[in-house]
Amino acid sequence: MLTEMAIFIFLALVVVASAMAMLLSRNAVYAALFLAMNFVTVALLYLILGAPFIALVQVTVYAGSIMVLFLFVIMMLGAERLPGGEPLRGQRVLAILLGCVLLVEMGLIFALRSGLLQIQMPAVVFSEPVDLGELLFTRYQLLFLVTSVILLAATVGAILLTRGDKVSLRDLLQRKE
Amino acid sequence: MGIPVSYYLVLSAIMFVIGILGVLLRRNALVTFMSLEMMFNAANLIFVTFAAYYRVLTGQIFVFFVMTVAAAEVAVGLALMVAIFRTKHSIDLDQMSSLKG
C-alpha cells in the first residue's frame, strides 16, 4: 500500500514536471522530448491500473511513431527556435488565470458531484490483452473497421497535402495510358 | 486498498489544464499540437482509471480508438503544417490570419 502510493506520487510528479517543462521550454525539440517522457510515464500509470495492452500501445504509438513524426517535422521545417514575447498584452496572465479557474472548477465537480474523493479504488484486476482483443473483434468490430477507414483517409490526406505542385492527378493518369 | 480514484482524476485535471495553457500561451503551431496530444492523454487516463474502477474493458477499448484517431489527426495536422510552412515560411500561429476579414 505504502510503496504503491510512493510509486504513484513519484510518477505523478514526473508527469506534471515533464508537462510543465514541455510548456515552458523554448526549444521545440526539447518540448517534444519532454512530451515523450510524459507519454512513457503515463504508460507506467496504465500498467499500475492493470491495462498492459493500452500501456504498450501508448509506448509504441505515442512515444514511438507520433513523437518521431513530430521530431521529423520540427527538424525538416527548422522550427527549433521559438519566438518569445506575447502577442497580446496580458494574454499570459489571463491564460494562467483562466487555467486556474478551470482547474478549480474540475476539482469542484469531482468533489461535489459524486463524492469521488472518498472512493477507494478496488483491487486492480490485470486485464488480459486476449480479452481486449476478443471484445474488439466481436462487439466493437464495426468501430474497428471504421477506424481502418479513418486511418486510410488520413494517409491519403497527408500524402495529398504534402505532395509537390509538379505532379497533378491528371499527369499521373495520363502517364499511365 | 490501492490508490484512491481521486488522485488519478486530479492528475488528469492538472495534465488537461497544462495542455490548455499550452494551446493558449504558445505561438508555435507544433507546440500547440503537442499540447493537444497531452489533453488527449489526460482524457485517456480518466478512461483507463474508470475502466479499472468499474472493472469493464470498454474504457480501454475507447482509449484504443482515441489513440488511433489521434494518430490520424497528427498525420493530417503535420501535413497541413508543412503545407502552410511552404507558402508562408513560418509556423507562427499569429501569422496565420489570412482568413481574417
CSV table of N, CA and C in Angstrom, one decimal, chain A residues 35 39 61-62 65-67 69-70 73 147-159 161-162, chain B residues 23 29-41 44 64-82:
chain,number,residue,atom,x,y,z
A,35,LEU,N,7.7,15.7,-23.9
A,35,LEU,CA,6.4,15.1,-24.2
A,35,LEU,C,6.5,13.6,-24.3
A,39,PHE,N,4.6,10.8,-22.0
A,39,PHE,CA,3.8,9.7,-22.5
A,39,PHE,C,4.3,8.4,-21.9
A,61,VAL,N,2.7,3.7,-30.1
A,61,VAL,CA,2.0,4.7,-30.9
A,61,VAL,C,2.4,6.1,-30.6
A,62,TYR,N,2.3,6.5,-29.3
A,62,TYR,CA,2.5,7.9,-28.9
A,62,TYR,C,4.0,8.2,-28.8
A,65,SER,N,5.7,6.4,-32.7
A,65,SER,CA,5.5,6.9,-34.0
A,65,SER,C,5.2,8.4,-34.0
A,66,ILE,N,4.3,8.8,-33.1
A,66,ILE,CA,3.8,10.2,-33.1
A,66,ILE,C,5.0,11.2,-32.8
A,67,MET,N,5.8,10.7,-31.8
A,67,MET,CA,7.0,11.6,-31.5
A,67,MET,C,8.0,11.7,-32.6
A,69,LEU,N,7.3,11.4,-35.7
A,69,LEU,CA,6.6,12.3,-36.7
A,69,LEU,C,6.9,13.8,-36.3
A,70,PHE,N,6.7,14.1,-35.0
A,70,PHE,CA,6.9,15.5,-34.5
A,70,PHE,C,8.3,15.9,-34.8
A,73,VAL,N,9.1,16.5,-38.4
A,73,VAL,CA,8.6,17.8,-38.9
A,73,VAL,C,9.3,19.0,-38.4
A,147,THR,N,-12.4,2.6,-37.9
A,147,THR,CA,-11.1,3.1,-37.6
A,147,THR,C,-10.1,2.9,-38.8
A,148,SER,N,-10.2,1.7,-39.4
A,148,SER,CA,-9.3,1.5,-40.5
A,148,SER,C,-9.6,2.5,-41.6
A,149,VAL,N,-10.8,2.8,-41.9
A,149,VAL,CA,-11.2,3.7,-42.9
A,149,VAL,C,-10.6,5.1,-42.6
A,150,ILE,N,-10.7,5.5,-41.3
A,150,ILE,CA,-10.2,6.8,-40.8
A,150,ILE,C,-8.7,6.9,-41.1
A,151,LEU,N,-8.0,5.8,-40.8
A,151,LEU,CA,-6.5,5.8,-41.0
A,151,LEU,C,-6.2,5.9,-42.4
A,152,LEU,N,-6.9,5.2,-43.3
A,152,LEU,CA,-6.7,5.2,-44.7
A,152,LEU,C,-6.9,6.6,-45.2
A,153,ALA,N,-8.0,7.3,-44.8
A,153,ALA,CA,-8.3,8.6,-45.2
A,153,ALA,C,-7.3,9.6,-44.8
A,154,ALA,N,-6.7,9.4,-43.5
A,154,ALA,CA,-5.7,10.3,-43.0
A,154,ALA,C,-4.4,10.1,-43.9
A,155,THR,N,-4.1,8.9,-44.2
A,155,THR,CA,-2.9,8.6,-45.0
A,155,THR,C,-3.0,9.3,-46.4
A,156,VAL,N,-4.2,9.1,-47.0
A,156,VAL,CA,-4.4,9.7,-48.4
A,156,VAL,C,-4.3,11.2,-48.2
A,157,GLY,N,-5.0,11.8,-47.2
A,157,GLY,CA,-5.0,13.2,-47.0
A,157,GLY,C,-3.6,13.8,-46.8
A,158,ALA,N,-2.8,13.1,-45.9
A,158,ALA,CA,-1.4,13.6,-45.7
A,158,ALA,C,-0.6,13.6,-46.9
A,159,ILE,N,-0.7,12.5,-47.7
A,159,ILE,CA,0.1,12.5,-49.0
A,159,ILE,C,-0.4,13.6,-49.9
A,161,LEU,N,-1.8,16.4,-49.2
A,161,LEU,CA,-1.4,17.7,-48.7
A,161,LEU,C,0.0,18.1,-48.9
A,162,THR,N,0.9,17.1,-48.9
A,162,THR,CA,2.3,17.4,-48.9
A,162,THR,C,3.0,17.1,-50.2
B,23,VAL,N,-2.0,25.5,-25.3
B,23,VAL,CA,-2.7,26.0,-26.5
B,23,VAL,C,-2.9,27.5,-26.4
B,29,ALA,N,3.0,26.5,-33.7
B,29,ALA,CA,1.9,25.6,-34.0
B,29,ALA,C,2.2,24.2,-33.6
B,30,LEU,N,3.5,23.8,-33.7
B,30,LEU,CA,3.9,22.4,-33.3
B,30,LEU,C,3.7,22.2,-31.8
B,31,VAL,N,4.1,23.2,-31.0
B,31,VAL,CA,3.9,23.0,-29.5
B,31,VAL,C,2.4,23.0,-29.2
B,32,THR,N,1.6,23.8,-29.9
B,32,THR,CA,0.2,23.7,-29.7
B,32,THR,C,-0.3,22.3,-30.0
B,33,PHE,N,0.2,21.7,-31.1
B,33,PHE,CA,-0.2,20.3,-31.3
B,33,PHE,C,0.2,19.4,-30.2
B,34,MET,N,1.4,19.6,-29.7
B,34,MET,CA,1.8,18.7,-28.6
B,34,MET,C,0.9,18.9,-27.4
B,35,SER,N,0.5,20.1,-27.1
B,35,SER,CA,-0.4,20.3,-26.0
B,35,SER,C,-1.8,19.6,-26.2
B,36,LEU,N,-2.2,19.6,-27.5
B,36,LEU,CA,-3.4,18.9,-27.8
B,36,LEU,C,-3.3,17.4,-27.5
B,37,GLU,N,-2.1,16.8,-27.8
B,37,GLU,CA,-1.9,15.4,-27.5
B,37,GLU,C,-1.9,15.2,-26.0
B,38,MET,N,-1.4,16.1,-25.3
B,38,MET,CA,-1.4,15.9,-23.8
B,38,MET,C,-2.8,16.0,-23.3
B,39,MET,N,-3.7,16.8,-23.9
B,39,MET,CA,-5.1,16.8,-23.5
B,39,MET,C,-5.8,15.4,-23.8
B,40,PHE,N,-5.4,14.9,-25.0
B,40,PHE,CA,-5.9,13.5,-25.3
B,40,PHE,C,-5.5,12.5,-24.2
B,41,ASN,N,-4.2,12.7,-23.8
B,41,ASN,CA,-3.7,11.8,-22.8
B,41,ASN,C,-4.4,11.9,-21.5
B,44,ASN,N,-7.6,10.1,-21.8
B,44,ASN,CA,-7.3,8.6,-21.8
B,44,ASN,C,-7.1,8.1,-20.4
B,64,PHE,N,-8.1,2.9,-26.9
B,64,PHE,CA,-7.5,2.4,-28.1
B,64,PHE,C,-8.0,3.2,-29.4
B,65,PHE,N,-9.3,3.4,-29.4
B,65,PHE,CA,-9.8,4.2,-30.6
B,65,PHE,C,-9.4,5.6,-30.5
B,66,VAL,N,-9.4,6.2,-29.3
B,66,VAL,CA,-8.9,7.6,-29.2
B,66,VAL,C,-7.5,7.7,-29.7
B,67,MET,N,-6.6,6.7,-29.4
B,67,MET,CA,-5.2,6.8,-29.8
B,67,MET,C,-5.2,6.7,-31.4
B,68,THR,N,-6.0,5.8,-31.9
B,68,THR,CA,-6.0,5.7,-33.4
B,68,THR,C,-6.4,7.0,-34.1
B,69,VAL,N,-7.5,7.6,-33.6
B,69,VAL,CA,-7.9,8.9,-34.2
B,69,VAL,C,-6.9,9.9,-34.0
B,70,ALA,N,-6.2,9.9,-32.8
B,70,ALA,CA,-5.2,10.9,-32.5
B,70,ALA,C,-4.0,10.8,-33.5
B,71,ALA,N,-3.7,9.5,-33.8
B,71,ALA,CA,-2.6,9.3,-34.7
B,71,ALA,C,-2.9,9.8,-36.1
B,72,ALA,N,-4.2,9.6,-36.5
B,72,ALA,CA,-4.6,10.1,-37.8
B,72,ALA,C,-4.6,11.6,-37.8
B,73,GLU,N,-5.1,12.2,-36.7
B,73,GLU,CA,-5.2,13.7,-36.6
B,73,GLU,C,-3.8,14.3,-36.7
B,74,VAL,N,-2.8,13.6,-36.0
B,74,VAL,CA,-1.4,14.2,-36.0
B,74,VAL,C,-0.9,14.1,-37.5
B,75,ALA,N,-1.1,13.0,-38.1
B,75,ALA,CA,-0.6,12.9,-39.5
B,75,ALA,C,-1.1,14.0,-40.4
B,76,VAL,N,-2.5,14.2,-40.4
B,76,VAL,CA,-3.0,15.2,-41.2
B,76,VAL,C,-2.6,16.6,-40.7
B,77,GLY,N,-2.6,16.8,-39.4
B,77,GLY,CA,-2.2,18.1,-38.9
B,77,GLY,C,-0.8,18.5,-39.3
B,78,LEU,N,0.2,17.6,-39.2
B,78,LEU,CA,1.5,17.9,-39.5
B,78,LEU,C,1.7,18.1,-41.0
B,79,ALA,N,0.9,17.4,-41.8
B,79,ALA,CA,0.9,17.6,-43.3
B,79,ALA,C,0.4,19.0,-43.6
B,80,LEU,N,-0.6,19.4,-42.9
B,80,LEU,CA,-1.1,20.8,-43.1
B,80,LEU,C,-0.1,21.8,-42.7
B,81,MET,N,0.6,21.5,-41.6
B,81,MET,CA,1.7,22.4,-41.1
B,81,MET,C,2.8,22.6,-42.1
B,82,VAL,N,3.2,21.4,-42.7
B,82,VAL,CA,4.2,21.5,-43.8
B,82,VAL,C,3.7,22.3,-45.0
